[in-house]
Short mmCIF file of C-alpha atoms in Angstrom, two decimals:
data_model
loop_
_atom_site.label_atom_id
_atom_site.label_comp_id
_atom_site.label_asym_id
_atom_site.label_seq_id
_atom_site.Cartn_x
_atom_site.Cartn_y
_atom_site.Cartn_z
CA MET A 1 13.44 3.64 -15.58
CA LYS A 2 11.38 4.15 -19.18
CA LYS A 3 8.80 1.68 -17.98
CA ILE A 4 8.34 3.90 -14.86
CA GLU A 5 7.60 6.92 -17.24
CA ILE A 6 5.35 4.83 -19.46
CA LEU A 7 3.46 3.37 -16.31
CA THR A 8 3.06 6.82 -14.82
CA GLN A 9 1.89 8.26 -18.09
CA ASN A 10 -0.70 5.80 -18.30
CA LEU A 11 -1.74 6.42 -14.88
CA SER A 12 -2.36 10.05 -15.70
CA ARG A 13 -4.88 9.32 -18.74
CA THR A 14 -7.47 8.65 -15.86
CA ILE A 15 -6.04 10.45 -12.85
CA VAL A 16 -5.56 14.10 -13.12
CA GLY A 17 -2.86 15.56 -10.99
CA LYS A 18 -2.08 13.35 -7.71
CA ALA A 19 1.53 12.99 -9.07
CA GLU A 20 2.67 12.46 -5.40
CA PRO A 21 0.12 9.82 -4.39
CA ILE A 22 1.33 8.09 -7.94
CA ARG A 23 4.80 7.88 -6.87
CA LEU A 24 4.24 6.82 -3.61
CA VAL A 25 2.17 3.99 -4.75
CA LEU A 26 4.79 2.68 -6.93
CA VAL A 27 7.40 3.06 -4.20
CA SER A 28 5.01 0.58 -2.19
CA LEU A 29 4.63 -1.49 -5.24
CA LEU A 30 8.25 -1.66 -6.09
CA ALA A 31 9.59 -1.96 -2.23
CA GLY A 32 7.41 -5.17 -2.17
CA GLY A 33 4.97 -4.04 0.41
CA HIS A 34 1.12 -3.04 0.46
CA VAL A 35 -0.43 0.59 0.64
CA LEU A 36 -3.30 1.96 2.65
CA LEU A 37 -5.35 4.88 1.08
CA GLU A 38 -7.08 6.78 3.83
CA ASP A 39 -9.37 9.68 2.66
CA VAL A 40 -12.85 10.89 2.49
CA PRO A 41 -15.05 9.51 -0.25
CA GLY A 42 -15.11 10.68 -3.91
CA VAL A 43 -11.25 11.86 -4.14
CA GLY A 44 -10.10 8.83 -6.52
CA LYS A 45 -8.87 6.24 -4.02
CA THR A 46 -10.68 3.48 -5.97
CA LEU A 47 -9.99 4.90 -9.38
CA LEU A 48 -6.10 4.92 -8.53
CA ALA A 49 -6.24 1.24 -7.57
CA LYS A 50 -8.27 0.23 -10.43
CA SER A 51 -5.89 2.36 -12.85
CA LEU A 52 -2.79 0.76 -11.23
CA ALA A 53 -4.04 -2.82 -11.67
CA ARG A 54 -5.35 -2.32 -15.26
CA SER A 55 -1.73 -0.94 -16.21
CA VAL A 56 -0.29 -4.06 -14.78
CA ALA A 57 -0.43 -7.14 -16.89
CA GLY A 58 -1.68 -9.47 -14.11
CA LYS A 59 -4.52 -10.67 -12.42
CA PHE A 60 -6.72 -8.12 -10.71
CA GLN A 61 -9.57 -8.60 -7.94
CA ARG A 62 -11.57 -6.45 -6.40
CA LEU A 63 -12.73 -7.23 -2.69
CA GLN A 64 -15.88 -4.99 -1.50
CA CYS A 65 -15.41 -5.48 2.29
CA THR A 66 -18.77 -5.41 4.25
CA PRO A 67 -19.57 -6.32 8.06
CA ASP A 68 -21.19 -9.87 6.68
CA LEU A 69 -17.79 -10.70 4.55
CA LEU A 70 -16.22 -13.78 5.84
CA PRO A 71 -12.25 -14.88 6.09
CA THR A 72 -13.32 -17.83 3.45
CA ASP A 73 -14.66 -15.27 1.50
CA ILE A 74 -10.84 -13.99 1.10
CA THR A 75 -8.97 -17.00 1.36
CA GLY A 76 -11.15 -19.23 -0.59
CA THR A 77 -12.91 -22.64 0.95
CA ASN A 78 -13.15 -26.18 0.18
CA ILE A 79 -16.49 -27.13 -1.51
CA TRP A 80 -17.98 -30.88 -1.67
CA ASN A 81 -18.09 -32.13 -5.43
CA PRO A 82 -20.87 -34.76 -5.67
CA LYS A 83 -19.23 -35.86 -9.11
CA THR A 84 -16.28 -36.78 -7.77
CA GLY A 85 -17.20 -37.68 -4.04
CA GLU A 86 -14.16 -35.43 -2.66
CA PHE A 87 -13.76 -31.88 -1.64
CA GLU A 88 -12.46 -29.19 -3.93
CA TYR A 89 -10.96 -26.11 -3.25
CA LEU A 90 -12.69 -22.89 -4.58
CA PRO A 91 -9.77 -19.93 -4.62
CA GLY A 92 -10.43 -16.56 -3.07
CA PRO A 93 -10.03 -13.17 -4.24
CA VAL A 94 -6.74 -12.98 -3.08
CA PHE A 95 -5.33 -15.64 -5.65
CA THR A 96 -4.63 -12.41 -7.83
CA ASN A 97 -1.53 -10.02 -8.47
CA VAL A 98 -3.26 -6.74 -7.86
CA LEU A 99 -6.29 -7.08 -4.88
CA LEU A 100 -8.03 -3.74 -4.39
CA ALA A 101 -9.68 -4.33 -0.61
CA ASP A 102 -12.07 -1.38 -0.81
CA GLU A 103 -13.34 0.03 2.35
CA ILE A 104 -11.16 -2.43 4.38
CA ASN A 105 -12.34 -0.89 7.82
CA ARG A 106 -16.05 -2.12 7.06
CA ALA A 107 -15.24 -5.71 7.57
CA THR A 108 -15.18 -7.40 10.84
CA PRO A 109 -11.57 -8.01 12.92
CA ARG A 110 -11.86 -11.53 12.24
CA THR A 111 -12.15 -10.81 8.24
CA GLN A 112 -9.38 -8.10 8.32
CA SER A 113 -6.91 -10.50 10.20
CA ALA A 114 -7.50 -13.02 7.27
CA LEU A 115 -6.55 -10.54 4.82
CA LEU A 116 -3.60 -9.09 6.73
CA GLU A 117 -2.17 -12.62 7.19
CA VAL A 118 -2.09 -13.44 3.42
CA MET A 119 -0.38 -9.88 3.29
CA GLU A 120 2.37 -10.86 5.42
CA GLU A 121 2.75 -14.36 4.41
CA GLU A 122 1.68 -14.47 0.89
CA GLN A 123 -0.05 -17.68 1.18
CA VAL A 124 -3.41 -19.30 2.77
CA THR A 125 -3.82 -22.02 4.80
CA VAL A 126 -7.26 -23.90 4.32
CA ASP A 127 -7.73 -27.40 6.11
CA GLY A 128 -4.17 -27.69 6.88
CA VAL A 129 -3.13 -27.32 3.22
CA SER A 130 -0.86 -23.86 2.46
CA ARG A 131 -0.99 -22.46 -0.83
CA ARG A 132 1.25 -19.75 -2.27
CA VAL A 133 -0.71 -16.75 -3.82
CA PRO A 134 0.87 -15.31 -7.20
CA SER A 135 3.82 -13.41 -7.23
CA PRO A 136 3.96 -10.31 -7.33
CA PHE A 137 1.33 -10.17 -5.06
CA PHE A 138 0.11 -6.22 -4.33
CA VAL A 139 -2.75 -5.09 -2.03
CA ILE A 140 -4.04 -1.62 -2.08
CA ALA A 141 -6.77 -1.14 0.59
CA THR A 142 -9.16 1.86 1.12
CA GLN A 143 -10.70 3.16 4.30
CA ASN A 144 -13.08 6.01 4.89
CA PRO A 145 -11.58 7.91 8.19
CA ILE A 146 -14.43 10.07 8.40
CA GLU A 147 -17.87 7.85 8.61
CA TYR A 148 -17.29 5.43 11.59
CA GLN A 149 -20.77 3.88 11.80
CA GLY A 150 -20.59 0.30 11.06
CA THR A 151 -16.99 0.23 10.63
CA PHE A 152 -14.12 -1.54 12.33
CA PRO A 153 -10.86 0.61 12.80
CA LEU A 154 -7.45 -1.52 12.06
CA PRO A 155 -5.63 -1.88 14.95
CA GLU A 156 -2.22 -0.33 15.13
CA ALA A 157 -0.51 -3.81 15.24
CA GLN A 158 -2.23 -4.82 11.79
CA MET A 159 -1.89 -1.28 10.20
CA ASP A 160 1.91 -2.39 10.69
CA ARG A 161 1.25 -4.71 7.75
CA PHE A 162 1.25 -1.56 5.32
CA ILE A 163 4.37 -0.32 4.28
CA LEU A 164 2.93 3.36 3.45
CA SER A 165 -0.30 5.30 4.46
CA LEU A 166 -1.10 8.25 2.78
CA SER A 167 -4.21 10.60 1.53
CA LEU A 168 -4.86 11.73 -1.73
CA GLY A 169 -6.61 14.85 -0.41
CA TYR A 170 -8.86 17.07 -2.31
CA PRO A 171 -7.84 18.39 -6.05
CA SER A 172 -6.83 21.84 -6.58
CA GLU A 173 -9.05 24.21 -8.57
CA THR A 174 -7.44 23.75 -11.83
CA GLU A 175 -7.07 19.91 -11.37
CA GLU A 176 -10.95 19.85 -10.69
CA LEU A 177 -11.55 21.69 -13.76
CA ALA A 178 -9.17 19.55 -15.72
CA MET A 179 -11.47 16.78 -14.57
CA LEU A 180 -14.70 17.93 -15.42
CA GLN A 181 -13.16 18.98 -19.05
CA ARG A 182 -11.79 15.21 -19.17
CA LEU A 183 -15.09 14.03 -19.08
CA GLN A 184 -15.60 14.76 -22.60
CA GLU A 185 -12.99 12.86 -23.87
CA GLY A 186 -14.67 9.52 -22.30
CA VAL A 187 -11.38 7.92 -21.17
CA THR A 188 -12.13 5.40 -18.66
CA VAL A 189 -10.45 2.67 -16.51
CA ALA A 190 -11.46 0.10 -18.90
CA ASP A 191 -9.79 2.04 -21.80
CA LEU A 192 -6.47 1.57 -20.18
CA GLN A 193 -4.14 -1.12 -21.39
CA PRO A 194 -1.23 -2.97 -19.77
CA CYS A 195 1.98 -1.19 -20.01
CA ILE A 196 4.01 -3.41 -17.78
CA THR A 197 4.32 -7.05 -17.43
CA LEU A 198 4.61 -9.14 -13.98
CA ALA A 199 8.20 -10.29 -15.30
CA GLU A 200 9.13 -6.54 -15.43
CA VAL A 201 7.83 -5.80 -11.94
CA ALA A 202 9.83 -8.15 -10.61
CA GLU A 203 12.82 -7.10 -12.23
CA LEU A 204 12.22 -3.57 -11.14
CA ARG A 205 11.57 -4.68 -7.43
CA ARG A 206 15.09 -6.59 -7.79
CA SER A 207 16.75 -3.33 -8.92
CA CYS A 208 15.18 -1.13 -5.95
CA ALA A 209 16.77 -4.08 -3.67
CA ALA A 210 20.29 -3.31 -5.40
CA VAL A 211 20.06 0.22 -4.43
CA LYS A 212 22.81 1.20 -2.14
CA VAL A 213 22.10 2.39 1.44
CA GLU A 214 25.43 3.58 2.99
CA LYS A 215 25.60 2.82 6.72
CA SER A 216 25.96 6.18 7.99
CA LEU A 217 22.33 6.30 6.05
CA GLN A 218 21.04 2.98 7.75
CA ARG A 219 22.38 4.67 11.27
CA TYR A 220 19.78 7.49 10.58
CA ILE A 221 16.78 5.35 9.50
CA LEU A 222 17.55 3.41 13.05
CA ASP A 223 17.80 6.57 15.31
CA LEU A 224 14.66 7.88 13.54
CA VAL A 225 12.54 4.61 14.57
CA ARG A 226 14.55 4.21 18.04
CA ALA A 227 13.69 8.01 18.62
CA THR A 228 9.45 6.90 18.33
CA ARG A 229 10.13 4.47 21.09
CA GLU A 230 11.67 6.94 23.15
CA SER A 231 9.80 9.83 23.02
CA GLU A 232 7.24 10.78 25.66
CA GLU A 233 4.90 12.05 23.43
CA ILE A 234 4.33 8.14 22.05
CA MET A 235 2.49 5.37 23.90
CA LEU A 236 3.80 2.72 21.23
CA GLY A 237 6.90 3.26 19.09
CA VAL A 238 7.70 1.87 15.54
CA SER A 239 8.65 -1.99 15.38
CA PRO A 240 11.45 -3.58 13.65
CA ARG A 241 9.09 -4.11 10.62
CA GLY A 242 8.78 -0.48 10.24
CA THR A 243 12.75 -0.22 10.17
CA VAL A 244 12.80 -2.56 7.17
CA ALA A 245 9.87 -0.62 5.78
CA LEU A 246 11.70 2.48 5.53
CA HIS A 247 14.64 1.16 4.55
CA LYS A 248 13.14 -0.60 1.65
CA ALA A 249 10.93 2.43 0.68
CA THR A 250 13.97 4.61 0.75
CA GLN A 251 15.66 2.32 -1.90
CA ALA A 252 12.20 2.18 -4.24
CA LEU A 253 12.03 6.10 -4.07
CA ALA A 254 16.21 6.54 -4.68
CA PHE A 255 15.21 4.01 -7.83
CA LEU A 256 12.34 6.23 -9.18
CA CYS A 257 14.81 9.30 -8.69
CA ASP A 258 17.06 7.60 -11.32
CA ARG A 259 19.67 7.03 -8.79
CA ASN A 260 21.55 3.65 -7.70
CA TYR A 261 22.22 5.25 -4.09
CA ALA A 262 19.92 6.49 -1.39
CA ILE A 263 20.51 10.05 0.23
CA PRO A 264 19.17 11.45 3.70
CA ASP A 265 16.33 13.47 1.73
CA ASP A 266 14.68 10.09 0.67
CA VAL A 267 14.20 9.01 4.34
CA LYS A 268 13.15 12.53 5.23
CA TYR A 269 10.15 12.51 2.63
CA LEU A 270 9.25 8.86 3.38
CA ALA A 271 9.38 9.00 7.20
CA PRO A 272 5.79 10.33 7.80
CA TYR A 273 4.04 7.94 5.32
CA VAL A 274 6.16 4.97 6.62
CA LEU A 275 6.08 5.78 10.41
CA CYS A 276 2.46 7.99 11.09
CA HIS A 277 0.70 4.88 10.98
CA ARG A 278 2.65 2.75 13.07
CA LEU A 279 2.46 5.12 16.08
CA ILE A 280 0.16 5.27 18.95
CA PRO A 281 0.40 8.95 19.99
CA ALA A 282 0.03 9.94 23.73
CA GLY A 283 -2.15 12.86 25.35
CA GLY A 284 -3.60 13.70 22.21
CA HIS A 285 -0.88 14.22 20.09
CA LYS A 286 -0.65 13.95 16.34
CA ALA A 287 1.35 11.52 14.74
CA LYS A 288 2.35 13.56 12.07
CA SER A 289 3.62 16.34 14.14
CA ILE A 290 5.50 14.14 16.30
CA VAL A 291 7.36 12.57 13.25
CA GLU A 292 8.04 16.32 11.94
CA ARG A 293 9.50 17.17 15.16
CA LEU A 294 11.73 13.88 15.44
CA LEU A 295 12.84 14.52 11.87
CA ARG A 296 14.30 18.02 13.05
CA SER A 297 15.88 16.85 16.37
CA VAL A 298 17.55 13.57 14.92
CA PRO A 299 21.00 14.49 13.39
CA ILE A 300 21.06 14.09 9.37
CA PRO A 301 24.34 12.36 8.29
#
């Protein structure tokens, strides 16, 4: 757990406050998933992603999504080499350990699909040849939910690829003042040094997977998910992928809390972040309100 504390402290050098979003991003990383940051511009989405990437001693790539971005700009492509008289593969930015997909909803659906396929399969196939991306492979995608002009919102089926979706929100008055005061210190993302290796990330992931989840708690997770499929307020409930995601995230949160076992409070805390973006509400209902009602109605073990 010392490594987690060091990593958190390193992130706090550039990010004022935001303890909860930082913890949720670490939950995503350790659970082996990917995270979607949805919020208005200027609240630190990109800063958080870049700071985490700098803190991990791996390769980092940034993908600025635009409407003219092509799938091959993500996966890579074969190019002709006149010297050798053969095609050579030029890898795309997904061949990295931490990928920041900035403003993913500005890319076209075809390009979004190429990225989301890599997130699911952890490999790319170009001209019939499949290539594995490096491990660990962690995607932090950002999108602005307010500005819709020139954007292509992610369909719910593709949102399902993200283990967590969260918003950073505006800082408090005290945090915003501390942010201004920190400007004089001159600490930037470029000043951050790696504090955790790729091997240590892999070891932490294995430790998370070993966290004990009792059968009664697994049943609670299942009951919550199945309740989304039976609610009249929901057009489309959570898929089995969401069930697995909630289970893995619960293990990661318990590990971050320095426990080798999960408790119901872990599930209750994570449910809105894991389930809301996987739902299609009916009749103008809000996904978060629905999940909160389900948490109150489903019996706790």
